[in-house]
Amino acid sequence: MKKPYTPRGLPPKNIEWADHIPLIAQANAALARYDGILETMVNPGLLLSPLTTQEAVLSSRIEGTQATLEEVLEFEADPVRKIEPSKHADIQEIINYRTAINRAVDLLKKRPICLNLILELHGILMDSVRGANKSRGQFRKIQNWIGPPGCSIEDASFIPPSPDALPAALDAWEKYIHSEEKDRLAQLAVVKAQFELIHPFLDGNGRIGRMLIPLFLFEKKILSAPMFYLSDYLERNRAQYYQALNSISEHEDWNGWIRFFLTALAEQAMENTKKARAVLKLYEKMKREVPAITRSQYAVQAIDTLFYRPIFSTTDFITDSKIPKFTAFRILSELEGKGILNVLREGRGRKASILVFNELIEITEHIG
């Protein structure tokens, strides 16, 4: 049987800094280009809201959920509609992920990344979902292990540190986040990996670890907004992702992990830039077309509401946009008539229609 992993001191002693310079430069340049797009957005939180939800979808998919972006947004537009219990559970996990990262953004305005912040995020992430009974919002007090579903500790592929070793490991990890390092991106690679190796929770470690990425980039002022979506790359390269992490625990191969992580940052920053540019281009297009179609003083409110929630009920549109009811219905009818909006489900009786802004969904899921 494997022994529990013993975290080494931070920073790792064997980082080959000179070898990483080309990738560090590439990742920093790609992130700077992406941040340039963020800085041109008046409200990136609103415009990139669907991308934040898609990040929640993909990060949760790495852990086994199957729900899609459309299914999540459609559920939020009509939460009383009956769906399979397993699908409902998947969707709730995704919504919790998005709620946690939005909460983290608020918390970072008052305090830096710290263990108490991590505990609060975990409490939100695991609220009323599978694993909610596994010490939600608390660091574990028992041994956990990783392996095939249902395996015993004897057959585990990885055994995290023992509960007695957690306090010291987490304290060192927290201190390292706020230490000065030769490069912030390599430091983030170490922060992310060490958290997952410590595995301080009984469930939700991977999702919290991935959440740390945009929060760190924002706190260290590498990005002007905490909006970076790495789960797409990690989900597509899942086998390499886990292999690189395992190589740290088995061979202390921090350099292999840092290479993988810097490559992920650089490539995903380029993909995120394409998506953000496409969203911004669509927003500018809507700012020309919607006022011309509707001739309404509420055109900008309508556009912002569509970008915030691209699948919605007519009732939610009225509430979110704060546009008077009859004017809102007229705007929606005119946008549907011009093909900007499509009906997903017709309303019946008191049940509101569900509409979709397909062009934004297409960018969110397929551009890049």
mmCIF file of C-alpha atoms in Angstrom, residues 11-365:
data_model
loop_
_atom_site.group_PDB
_atom_site.id
_atom_site.type_symbol
_atom_site.label_atom_id
_atom_site.label_comp_id
_atom_site.label_asym_id
_atom_site.label_seq_id
_atom_site.Cartn_x
_atom_site.Cartn_y
_atom_site.Cartn_z
ATOM 1 C CA PRO A 11 9.128 26.839 -3.053
ATOM 2 C CA PRO A 12 10.317 23.555 -4.608
ATOM 3 C CA LYS A 13 14.107 23.393 -4.605
ATOM 4 C CA ASN A 14 14.534 21.788 -8.036
ATOM 5 C CA ILE A 15 12.836 24.327 -10.327
ATOM 6 C CA GLU A 16 14.965 24.860 -13.431
ATOM 7 C CA TRP A 17 14.152 28.535 -13.889
ATOM 8 C CA ALA A 18 16.282 29.160 -16.972
ATOM 9 C CA ASP A 19 14.558 26.331 -18.866
ATOM 10 C CA HIS A 20 11.138 27.869 -18.233
ATOM 11 C CA ILE A 21 11.954 31.392 -19.493
ATOM 12 C CA PRO A 22 10.611 30.871 -23.061
ATOM 13 C CA LEU A 23 7.280 29.464 -21.839
ATOM 14 C CA ILE A 24 6.996 32.110 -19.120
ATOM 15 C CA ALA A 25 7.467 34.822 -21.758
ATOM 16 C CA GLN A 26 4.926 33.185 -24.075
ATOM 17 C CA ALA A 27 2.314 32.817 -21.322
ATOM 18 C CA ASN A 28 2.819 36.375 -20.051
ATOM 19 C CA ALA A 29 2.463 37.788 -23.568
ATOM 20 C CA ALA A 30 -0.732 35.795 -24.233
ATOM 21 C CA LEU A 31 -2.213 36.881 -20.895
ATOM 22 C CA ALA A 32 -1.329 40.530 -21.600
ATOM 23 C CA ARG A 33 -3.174 40.359 -24.937
ATOM 24 C CA TYR A 34 -6.183 38.814 -23.236
ATOM 25 C CA ASP A 35 -6.148 41.443 -20.500
ATOM 26 C CA GLY A 36 -6.061 44.138 -23.168
ATOM 27 C CA ILE A 37 -9.478 42.904 -24.325
ATOM 28 C CA LEU A 38 -10.797 42.817 -20.751
ATOM 29 C CA GLU A 39 -9.713 46.415 -20.227
ATOM 30 C CA THR A 40 -11.685 47.588 -23.274
ATOM 31 C CA MET A 41 -14.897 46.179 -21.786
ATOM 32 C CA VAL A 42 -16.943 48.601 -19.691
ATOM 33 C CA ASN A 43 -18.433 45.687 -17.730
ATOM 34 C CA PRO A 44 -16.536 42.424 -18.370
ATOM 35 C CA GLY A 45 -18.511 40.664 -15.632
ATOM 36 C CA LEU A 46 -21.710 41.228 -17.616
ATOM 37 C CA LEU A 47 -20.369 40.597 -21.120
ATOM 38 C CA LEU A 48 -18.471 37.444 -20.141
ATOM 39 C CA SER A 49 -21.163 36.058 -17.847
ATOM 40 C CA PRO A 50 -21.921 33.107 -20.191
ATOM 41 C CA LEU A 51 -18.196 32.287 -20.348
ATOM 42 C CA THR A 52 -18.098 32.153 -16.543
ATOM 43 C CA THR A 53 -20.997 29.697 -16.613
ATOM 44 C CA GLN A 54 -19.240 27.665 -19.324
ATOM 45 C CA GLU A 55 -16.118 27.524 -17.133
ATOM 46 C CA ALA A 56 -18.294 26.151 -14.321
ATOM 47 C CA VAL A 57 -19.720 23.566 -16.754
ATOM 48 C CA LEU A 58 -16.286 22.389 -17.915
ATOM 49 C CA SER A 59 -14.625 22.405 -14.490
ATOM 50 C CA SER A 60 -17.485 20.313 -13.127
ATOM 51 C CA ARG A 61 -17.342 18.003 -16.169
ATOM 52 C CA ILE A 62 -13.757 17.082 -15.254
ATOM 53 C CA GLU A 63 -15.268 15.700 -12.030
ATOM 54 C CA GLY A 64 -17.925 13.700 -13.908
ATOM 55 C CA THR A 65 -20.976 15.947 -14.425
ATOM 56 C CA GLN A 66 -22.691 15.757 -17.824
ATOM 57 C CA ALA A 67 -24.839 18.911 -18.058
ATOM 58 C CA THR A 68 -24.252 21.390 -20.898
ATOM 59 C CA LEU A 69 -24.261 25.181 -20.880
ATOM 60 C CA GLU A 70 -27.687 25.273 -22.567
ATOM 61 C CA GLU A 71 -29.127 22.872 -20.000
ATOM 62 C CA VAL A 72 -27.886 25.017 -17.124
ATOM 63 C CA LEU A 73 -29.235 28.262 -18.596
ATOM 64 C CA GLU A 74 -32.516 26.632 -19.590
ATOM 65 C CA PHE A 75 -32.939 25.264 -16.062
ATOM 66 C CA GLU A 76 -32.395 28.741 -14.622
ATOM 67 C CA ALA A 77 -34.969 30.129 -17.041
ATOM 68 C CA ASP A 78 -37.506 27.488 -15.975
ATOM 69 C CA PRO A 79 -36.443 25.939 -12.644
ATOM 70 C CA VAL A 80 -39.801 24.256 -11.989
ATOM 71 C CA ARG A 81 -39.674 22.144 -15.150
ATOM 72 C CA LYS A 82 -39.257 18.454 -14.342
ATOM 73 C CA ILE A 83 -35.887 16.939 -15.264
ATOM 74 C CA GLU A 84 -34.060 13.745 -14.342
ATOM 75 C CA PRO A 85 -32.745 13.814 -10.744
ATOM 76 C CA SER A 86 -29.187 13.065 -11.919
ATOM 77 C CA LYS A 87 -29.336 15.976 -14.385
ATOM 78 C CA HIS A 88 -30.715 18.265 -11.679
ATOM 79 C CA ALA A 89 -27.818 17.274 -9.407
ATOM 80 C CA ASP A 90 -25.279 18.021 -12.165
ATOM 81 C CA ILE A 91 -26.826 21.430 -12.835
ATOM 82 C CA GLN A 92 -26.865 22.362 -9.152
ATOM 83 C CA GLU A 93 -23.160 21.553 -8.841
ATOM 84 C CA ILE A 94 -22.433 23.842 -11.806
ATOM 85 C CA ILE A 95 -24.559 26.677 -10.415
ATOM 86 C CA ASN A 96 -22.794 26.323 -7.051
ATOM 87 C CA TYR A 97 -19.411 26.568 -8.788
ATOM 88 C CA ARG A 98 -20.422 29.795 -10.514
ATOM 89 C CA THR A 99 -21.898 31.187 -7.272
ATOM 90 C CA ALA A 100 -18.663 30.391 -5.420
ATOM 91 C CA ILE A 101 -16.399 32.099 -7.935
ATOM 92 C CA ASN A 102 -18.651 35.190 -8.036
ATOM 93 C CA ARG A 103 -18.547 35.286 -4.243
ATOM 94 C CA ALA A 104 -14.767 35.025 -4.351
ATOM 95 C CA VAL A 105 -14.606 38.115 -6.547
ATOM 96 C CA ASP A 106 -16.510 40.066 -3.876
ATOM 97 C CA LEU A 107 -14.337 38.689 -1.077
ATOM 98 C CA LEU A 108 -11.102 39.622 -2.859
ATOM 99 C CA LYS A 109 -12.118 43.271 -2.639
ATOM 100 C CA LYS A 110 -11.792 42.991 1.154
ATOM 101 C CA ARG A 111 -9.057 40.403 1.779
ATOM 102 C CA PRO A 112 -6.420 38.382 -0.082
ATOM 103 C CA ILE A 113 -6.594 34.695 -0.927
ATOM 104 C CA CYS A 114 -6.445 32.869 2.391
ATOM 105 C CA LEU A 115 -7.555 29.646 4.043
ATOM 106 C CA ASN A 116 -10.748 31.197 5.426
ATOM 107 C CA LEU A 117 -11.718 32.346 1.937
ATOM 108 C CA ILE A 118 -11.106 28.809 0.626
ATOM 109 C CA LEU A 119 -13.337 27.366 3.364
ATOM 110 C CA GLU A 120 -16.150 29.771 2.485
ATOM 111 C CA LEU A 121 -15.918 28.895 -1.201
ATOM 112 C CA HIS A 122 -16.004 25.188 -0.378
ATOM 113 C CA GLY A 123 -19.126 25.721 1.729
ATOM 114 C CA ILE A 124 -20.869 27.325 -1.265
ATOM 115 C CA LEU A 125 -19.580 24.750 -3.749
ATOM 116 C CA MET A 126 -20.857 21.765 -1.757
ATOM 117 C CA ASP A 127 -24.188 23.260 -0.646
ATOM 118 C CA SER A 128 -27.076 20.803 -1.180
ATOM 119 C CA VAL A 129 -25.222 18.635 -3.730
ATOM 120 C CA ARG A 130 -23.571 15.217 -3.834
ATOM 121 C CA GLY A 131 -20.853 15.269 -1.203
ATOM 122 C CA ALA A 132 -22.618 17.906 0.922
ATOM 123 C CA ASN A 133 -22.350 15.508 3.867
ATOM 124 C CA LYS A 134 -18.557 15.338 3.458
ATOM 125 C CA SER A 135 -17.541 18.099 5.885
ATOM 126 C CA ARG A 136 -18.788 21.002 3.764
ATOM 127 C CA GLY A 137 -16.758 24.143 4.446
ATOM 128 C CA GLN A 138 -14.280 22.247 6.651
ATOM 129 C CA PHE A 139 -10.831 20.816 6.138
ATOM 130 C CA ARG A 140 -10.898 17.058 6.459
ATOM 131 C CA LYS A 141 -10.173 15.306 9.723
ATOM 132 C CA ILE A 142 -9.902 11.810 8.270
ATOM 133 C CA GLN A 143 -7.667 10.190 5.655
ATOM 134 C CA ASN A 144 -8.854 10.273 2.044
ATOM 135 C CA TRP A 145 -7.439 8.612 -1.076
ATOM 136 C CA ILE A 146 -7.746 8.682 -4.851
ATOM 137 C CA GLY A 147 -8.330 5.733 -7.136
ATOM 138 C CA PRO A 148 -10.980 3.931 -9.179
ATOM 139 C CA PRO A 149 -14.563 4.384 -7.863
ATOM 140 C CA GLY A 150 -15.171 2.228 -4.803
ATOM 141 C CA CYS A 151 -11.542 1.184 -4.375
ATOM 142 C CA SER A 152 -10.038 0.612 -0.934
ATOM 143 C CA ILE A 153 -7.078 2.582 0.385
ATOM 144 C CA GLU A 154 -4.898 -0.464 -0.358
ATOM 145 C CA ASP A 155 -5.638 -0.056 -4.073
ATOM 146 C CA ALA A 156 -5.409 3.756 -4.150
ATOM 147 C CA SER A 157 -3.344 5.446 -6.855
ATOM 148 C CA PHE A 158 -2.610 8.398 -4.558
ATOM 149 C CA ILE A 159 -2.954 8.970 -0.819
ATOM 150 C CA PRO A 160 -2.902 12.654 0.228
ATOM 151 C CA PRO A 161 -1.209 13.826 3.430
ATOM 152 C CA SER A 162 -2.544 12.501 6.719
ATOM 153 C CA PRO A 163 -4.980 14.759 8.625
ATOM 154 C CA ASP A 164 -2.282 15.475 11.224
ATOM 155 C CA ALA A 165 -0.020 16.884 8.499
ATOM 156 C CA LEU A 166 -2.696 19.173 7.016
ATOM 157 C CA PRO A 167 -2.362 22.261 9.267
ATOM 158 C CA ALA A 168 1.369 22.670 8.624
ATOM 159 C CA ALA A 169 1.003 21.928 4.895
ATOM 160 C CA LEU A 170 -1.838 24.429 4.484
ATOM 161 C CA ASP A 171 -0.026 27.086 6.511
ATOM 162 C CA ALA A 172 3.063 26.749 4.294
ATOM 163 C CA TRP A 173 0.862 26.837 1.186
ATOM 164 C CA GLU A 174 -0.909 30.027 2.300
ATOM 165 C CA LYS A 175 2.404 31.728 3.131
ATOM 166 C CA TYR A 176 3.813 30.783 -0.279
ATOM 167 C CA ILE A 177 0.886 32.479 -2.079
ATOM 168 C CA HIS A 178 1.914 35.791 -0.535
ATOM 169 C CA SER A 179 5.667 35.351 -0.878
ATOM 170 C CA GLU A 180 7.843 36.945 -3.546
ATOM 171 C CA GLU A 181 8.778 34.493 -6.275
ATOM 172 C CA LYS A 182 10.958 34.766 -9.397
ATOM 173 C CA ASP A 183 7.876 34.516 -11.625
ATOM 174 C CA ARG A 184 4.195 34.774 -10.741
ATOM 175 C CA LEU A 185 2.967 32.292 -13.340
ATOM 176 C CA ALA A 186 5.371 29.577 -12.238
ATOM 177 C CA GLN A 187 4.334 30.405 -8.680
ATOM 178 C CA LEU A 188 0.687 29.908 -9.657
ATOM 179 C CA ALA A 189 1.595 26.526 -11.147
ATOM 180 C CA VAL A 190 3.075 25.489 -7.800
ATOM 181 C CA VAL A 191 0.143 26.925 -5.808
ATOM 182 C CA LYS A 192 -2.391 25.043 -7.929
ATOM 183 C CA ALA A 193 -0.564 21.713 -7.862
ATOM 184 C CA GLN A 194 0.315 21.822 -4.171
ATOM 185 C CA PHE A 195 -3.307 22.480 -3.253
ATOM 186 C CA GLU A 196 -4.489 19.443 -5.195
ATOM 187 C CA LEU A 197 -1.731 17.272 -3.732
ATOM 188 C CA ILE A 198 -2.596 18.368 -0.189
ATOM 189 C CA HIS A 199 -6.235 17.523 -1.073
ATOM 190 C CA PRO A 200 -7.545 19.224 2.080
ATOM 191 C CA PHE A 201 -11.246 18.441 1.516
ATOM 192 C CA LEU A 202 -13.121 15.161 1.292
ATOM 193 C CA ASP A 203 -14.671 16.367 -1.985
ATOM 194 C CA GLY A 204 -14.385 19.363 -4.308
ATOM 195 C CA ASN A 205 -10.575 19.727 -4.275
ATOM 196 C CA GLY A 206 -10.153 19.852 -8.047
ATOM 197 C CA ARG A 207 -12.854 22.472 -8.542
ATOM 198 C CA ILE A 208 -11.505 24.707 -5.767
ATOM 199 C CA GLY A 209 -8.007 24.294 -7.213
ATOM 200 C CA ARG A 210 -9.181 25.416 -10.656
ATOM 201 C CA MET A 211 -11.085 28.328 -9.112
ATOM 202 C CA LEU A 212 -7.816 29.576 -7.621
ATOM 203 C CA ILE A 213 -6.363 30.261 -11.081
ATOM 204 C CA PRO A 214 -8.377 33.396 -12.037
ATOM 205 C CA LEU A 215 -8.379 34.585 -8.418
ATOM 206 C CA PHE A 216 -4.567 34.456 -8.235
ATOM 207 C CA LEU A 217 -4.164 36.161 -11.640
ATOM 208 C CA PHE A 218 -6.489 38.940 -10.465
ATOM 209 C CA GLU A 219 -4.967 39.359 -7.001
ATOM 210 C CA LYS A 220 -1.447 39.582 -8.422
ATOM 211 C CA LYS A 221 -2.662 42.165 -10.997
ATOM 212 C CA ILE A 222 -1.759 39.968 -13.964
ATOM 213 C CA LEU A 223 -5.381 40.359 -15.092
ATOM 214 C CA SER A 224 -7.619 43.371 -14.497
ATOM 215 C CA ALA A 225 -10.655 41.132 -13.878
ATOM 216 C CA PRO A 226 -10.845 37.631 -12.329
ATOM 217 C CA MET A 227 -12.066 36.059 -15.548
ATOM 218 C CA PHE A 228 -9.852 33.360 -16.952
ATOM 219 C CA TYR A 229 -11.194 30.059 -18.198
ATOM 220 C CA LEU A 230 -8.623 27.223 -18.053
ATOM 221 C CA SER A 231 -10.948 24.244 -17.614
ATOM 222 C CA ASP A 232 -11.497 23.963 -21.390
ATOM 223 C CA TYR A 233 -7.806 23.147 -21.871
ATOM 224 C CA LEU A 234 -7.630 20.900 -18.804
ATOM 225 C CA GLU A 235 -10.746 18.974 -19.842
ATOM 226 C CA ARG A 236 -9.365 18.424 -23.363
ATOM 227 C CA ASN A 237 -5.996 17.329 -21.948
ATOM 228 C CA ARG A 238 -7.267 15.506 -18.899
ATOM 229 C CA ALA A 239 -4.865 12.550 -19.120
ATOM 230 C CA GLN A 240 -1.804 14.847 -19.353
ATOM 231 C CA TYR A 241 -3.216 17.007 -16.543
ATOM 232 C CA TYR A 242 -3.427 14.098 -14.119
ATOM 233 C CA GLN A 243 -0.159 12.563 -15.316
ATOM 234 C CA ALA A 244 1.712 15.811 -14.691
ATOM 235 C CA LEU A 245 0.257 16.055 -11.165
ATOM 236 C CA ASN A 246 1.075 12.411 -10.447
ATOM 237 C CA SER A 247 4.665 12.953 -11.567
ATOM 238 C CA ILE A 248 5.106 15.486 -8.760
ATOM 239 C CA SER A 249 3.931 13.086 -6.061
ATOM 240 C CA GLU A 250 5.849 10.123 -7.493
ATOM 241 C CA HIS A 251 9.043 11.708 -8.838
ATOM 242 C CA GLU A 252 9.095 15.315 -7.515
ATOM 243 C CA ASP A 253 8.868 16.377 -11.169
ATOM 244 C CA TRP A 254 7.856 19.995 -10.616
ATOM 245 C CA ASN A 255 9.446 21.058 -13.891
ATOM 246 C CA GLY A 256 7.226 18.776 -15.966
ATOM 247 C CA TRP A 257 4.149 20.168 -14.217
ATOM 248 C CA ILE A 258 5.288 23.783 -14.632
ATOM 249 C CA ARG A 259 5.860 23.190 -18.374
ATOM 250 C CA PHE A 260 2.392 21.697 -18.720
ATOM 251 C CA PHE A 261 0.760 24.514 -16.760
ATOM 252 C CA LEU A 262 2.552 27.350 -18.575
ATOM 253 C CA THR A 263 1.609 25.780 -21.911
ATOM 254 C CA ALA A 264 -1.999 25.551 -20.720
ATOM 255 C CA LEU A 265 -2.013 29.217 -19.677
ATOM 256 C CA ALA A 266 -0.529 30.385 -22.988
ATOM 257 C CA GLU A 267 -2.801 28.317 -25.214
ATOM 258 C CA GLN A 268 -5.961 29.016 -23.234
ATOM 259 C CA ALA A 269 -5.186 32.736 -23.056
ATOM 260 C CA MET A 270 -5.171 32.760 -26.860
ATOM 261 C CA GLU A 271 -8.502 30.891 -26.970
ATOM 262 C CA ASN A 272 -9.990 33.204 -24.340
ATOM 263 C CA THR A 273 -8.829 36.218 -26.369
ATOM 264 C CA LYS A 274 -10.653 34.917 -29.456
ATOM 265 C CA LYS A 275 -13.840 34.377 -27.468
ATOM 266 C CA ALA A 276 -13.650 37.739 -25.696
ATOM 267 C CA ARG A 277 -13.045 39.550 -28.995
ATOM 268 C CA ALA A 278 -15.988 37.745 -30.578
ATOM 269 C CA VAL A 279 -18.240 38.668 -27.632
ATOM 270 C CA LEU A 280 -17.128 42.300 -27.811
ATOM 271 C CA LYS A 281 -17.689 42.379 -31.579
ATOM 272 C CA LEU A 282 -21.183 40.934 -31.125
ATOM 273 C CA TYR A 283 -21.949 43.487 -28.413
ATOM 274 C CA GLU A 284 -20.922 46.354 -30.674
ATOM 275 C CA LYS A 285 -23.054 44.864 -33.465
ATOM 276 C CA MET A 286 -26.078 44.655 -31.151
ATOM 277 C CA LYS A 287 -25.523 48.278 -30.072
ATOM 278 C CA ARG A 288 -26.029 49.230 -33.718
ATOM 279 C CA GLU A 289 -28.841 46.838 -34.612
ATOM 280 C CA VAL A 290 -31.098 46.743 -31.555
ATOM 281 C CA PRO A 291 -31.699 50.528 -31.343
ATOM 282 C CA ALA A 292 -32.407 50.593 -35.102
ATOM 283 C CA ILE A 293 -34.889 47.708 -34.798
ATOM 284 C CA THR A 294 -36.675 48.754 -31.603
ATOM 285 C CA ARG A 295 -36.293 52.561 -31.678
ATOM 286 C CA SER A 296 -36.517 52.336 -27.894
ATOM 287 C CA GLN A 297 -34.831 54.285 -25.115
ATOM 288 C CA TYR A 298 -34.450 50.919 -23.380
ATOM 289 C CA ALA A 299 -32.325 49.354 -26.150
ATOM 290 C CA VAL A 300 -29.077 49.289 -24.135
ATOM 291 C CA GLN A 301 -30.841 47.772 -21.107
ATOM 292 C CA ALA A 302 -32.249 45.087 -23.377
ATOM 293 C CA ILE A 303 -28.829 44.317 -24.897
ATOM 294 C CA ASP A 304 -27.122 44.091 -21.499
ATOM 295 C CA THR A 305 -29.811 41.710 -20.268
ATOM 296 C CA LEU A 306 -29.357 39.421 -23.294
ATOM 297 C CA PHE A 307 -25.616 39.219 -22.702
ATOM 298 C CA TYR A 308 -26.041 38.581 -18.991
ATOM 299 C CA ARG A 309 -28.526 35.762 -19.578
ATOM 300 C CA PRO A 310 -28.706 34.464 -23.172
ATOM 301 C CA ILE A 311 -31.398 31.865 -22.394
ATOM 302 C CA PHE A 312 -34.246 33.390 -20.425
ATOM 303 C CA SER A 313 -37.958 33.522 -19.752
ATOM 304 C CA THR A 314 -39.890 36.599 -20.757
ATOM 305 C CA THR A 315 -40.659 37.109 -17.060
ATOM 306 C CA ASP A 316 -36.953 37.111 -16.154
ATOM 307 C CA PHE A 317 -36.203 39.530 -18.985
ATOM 308 C CA ILE A 318 -38.679 42.047 -17.579
ATOM 309 C CA THR A 319 -37.296 41.630 -14.040
ATOM 310 C CA ASP A 320 -33.619 41.761 -15.011
ATOM 311 C CA SER A 321 -33.882 44.603 -17.513
ATOM 312 C CA LYS A 322 -36.302 46.734 -15.465
ATOM 313 C CA ILE A 323 -38.003 47.650 -18.738
ATOM 314 C CA PRO A 324 -41.771 48.312 -18.468
ATOM 315 C CA LYS A 325 -43.722 45.129 -19.203
ATOM 316 C CA PHE A 326 -45.461 46.032 -22.446
ATOM 317 C CA THR A 327 -42.353 47.735 -23.844
ATOM 318 C CA ALA A 328 -40.293 44.650 -22.958
ATOM 319 C CA PHE A 329 -42.723 42.362 -24.789
ATOM 320 C CA ARG A 330 -42.615 44.628 -27.838
ATOM 321 C CA ILE A 331 -38.785 44.644 -27.850
ATOM 322 C CA LEU A 332 -38.630 40.853 -27.561
ATOM 323 C CA SER A 333 -41.186 40.418 -30.354
ATOM 324 C CA GLU A 334 -39.242 42.728 -32.672
ATOM 325 C CA LEU A 335 -35.903 41.021 -31.927
ATOM 326 C CA GLU A 336 -37.495 37.637 -32.543
ATOM 327 C CA GLY A 337 -38.943 38.905 -35.813
ATOM 328 C CA LYS A 338 -35.463 39.930 -36.979
ATOM 329 C CA GLY A 339 -33.954 36.574 -36.007
ATOM 330 C CA ILE A 340 -31.798 37.918 -33.161
ATOM 331 C CA LEU A 341 -33.794 35.841 -30.678
ATOM 332 C CA ASN A 342 -35.331 32.402 -31.162
ATOM 333 C CA VAL A 343 -38.141 30.742 -29.227
ATOM 334 C CA LEU A 344 -36.935 27.725 -27.299
ATOM 335 C CA ARG A 345 -40.343 26.986 -25.777
ATOM 336 C CA GLU A 346 -43.632 28.753 -26.386
ATOM 337 C CA GLY A 347 -45.462 30.087 -23.345
ATOM 338 C CA ARG A 348 -48.813 28.600 -22.380
ATOM 339 C CA GLY A 349 -51.308 30.163 -20.024
ATOM 340 C CA ARG A 350 -49.338 31.637 -17.151
ATOM 341 C CA LYS A 351 -46.152 29.886 -18.245
ATOM 342 C CA ALA A 352 -43.699 32.326 -19.819
ATOM 343 C CA SER A 353 -41.972 31.701 -23.142
ATOM 344 C CA ILE A 354 -38.290 30.724 -23.102
ATOM 345 C CA LEU A 355 -36.102 32.584 -25.613
ATOM 346 C CA VAL A 356 -32.469 32.115 -26.656
ATOM 347 C CA PHE A 357 -29.825 34.508 -27.985
ATOM 348 C CA ASN A 358 -28.183 31.859 -30.179
ATOM 349 C CA GLU A 359 -25.324 33.936 -31.533
ATOM 350 C CA LEU A 360 -23.873 34.439 -28.049
ATOM 351 C CA ILE A 361 -24.324 30.758 -27.144
ATOM 352 C CA GLU A 362 -22.479 29.818 -30.341
ATOM 353 C CA ILE A 363 -19.511 32.036 -29.425
ATOM 354 C CA THR A 364 -19.408 30.713 -25.861
ATOM 355 C CA GLU A 365 -19.343 27.067 -26.885
#
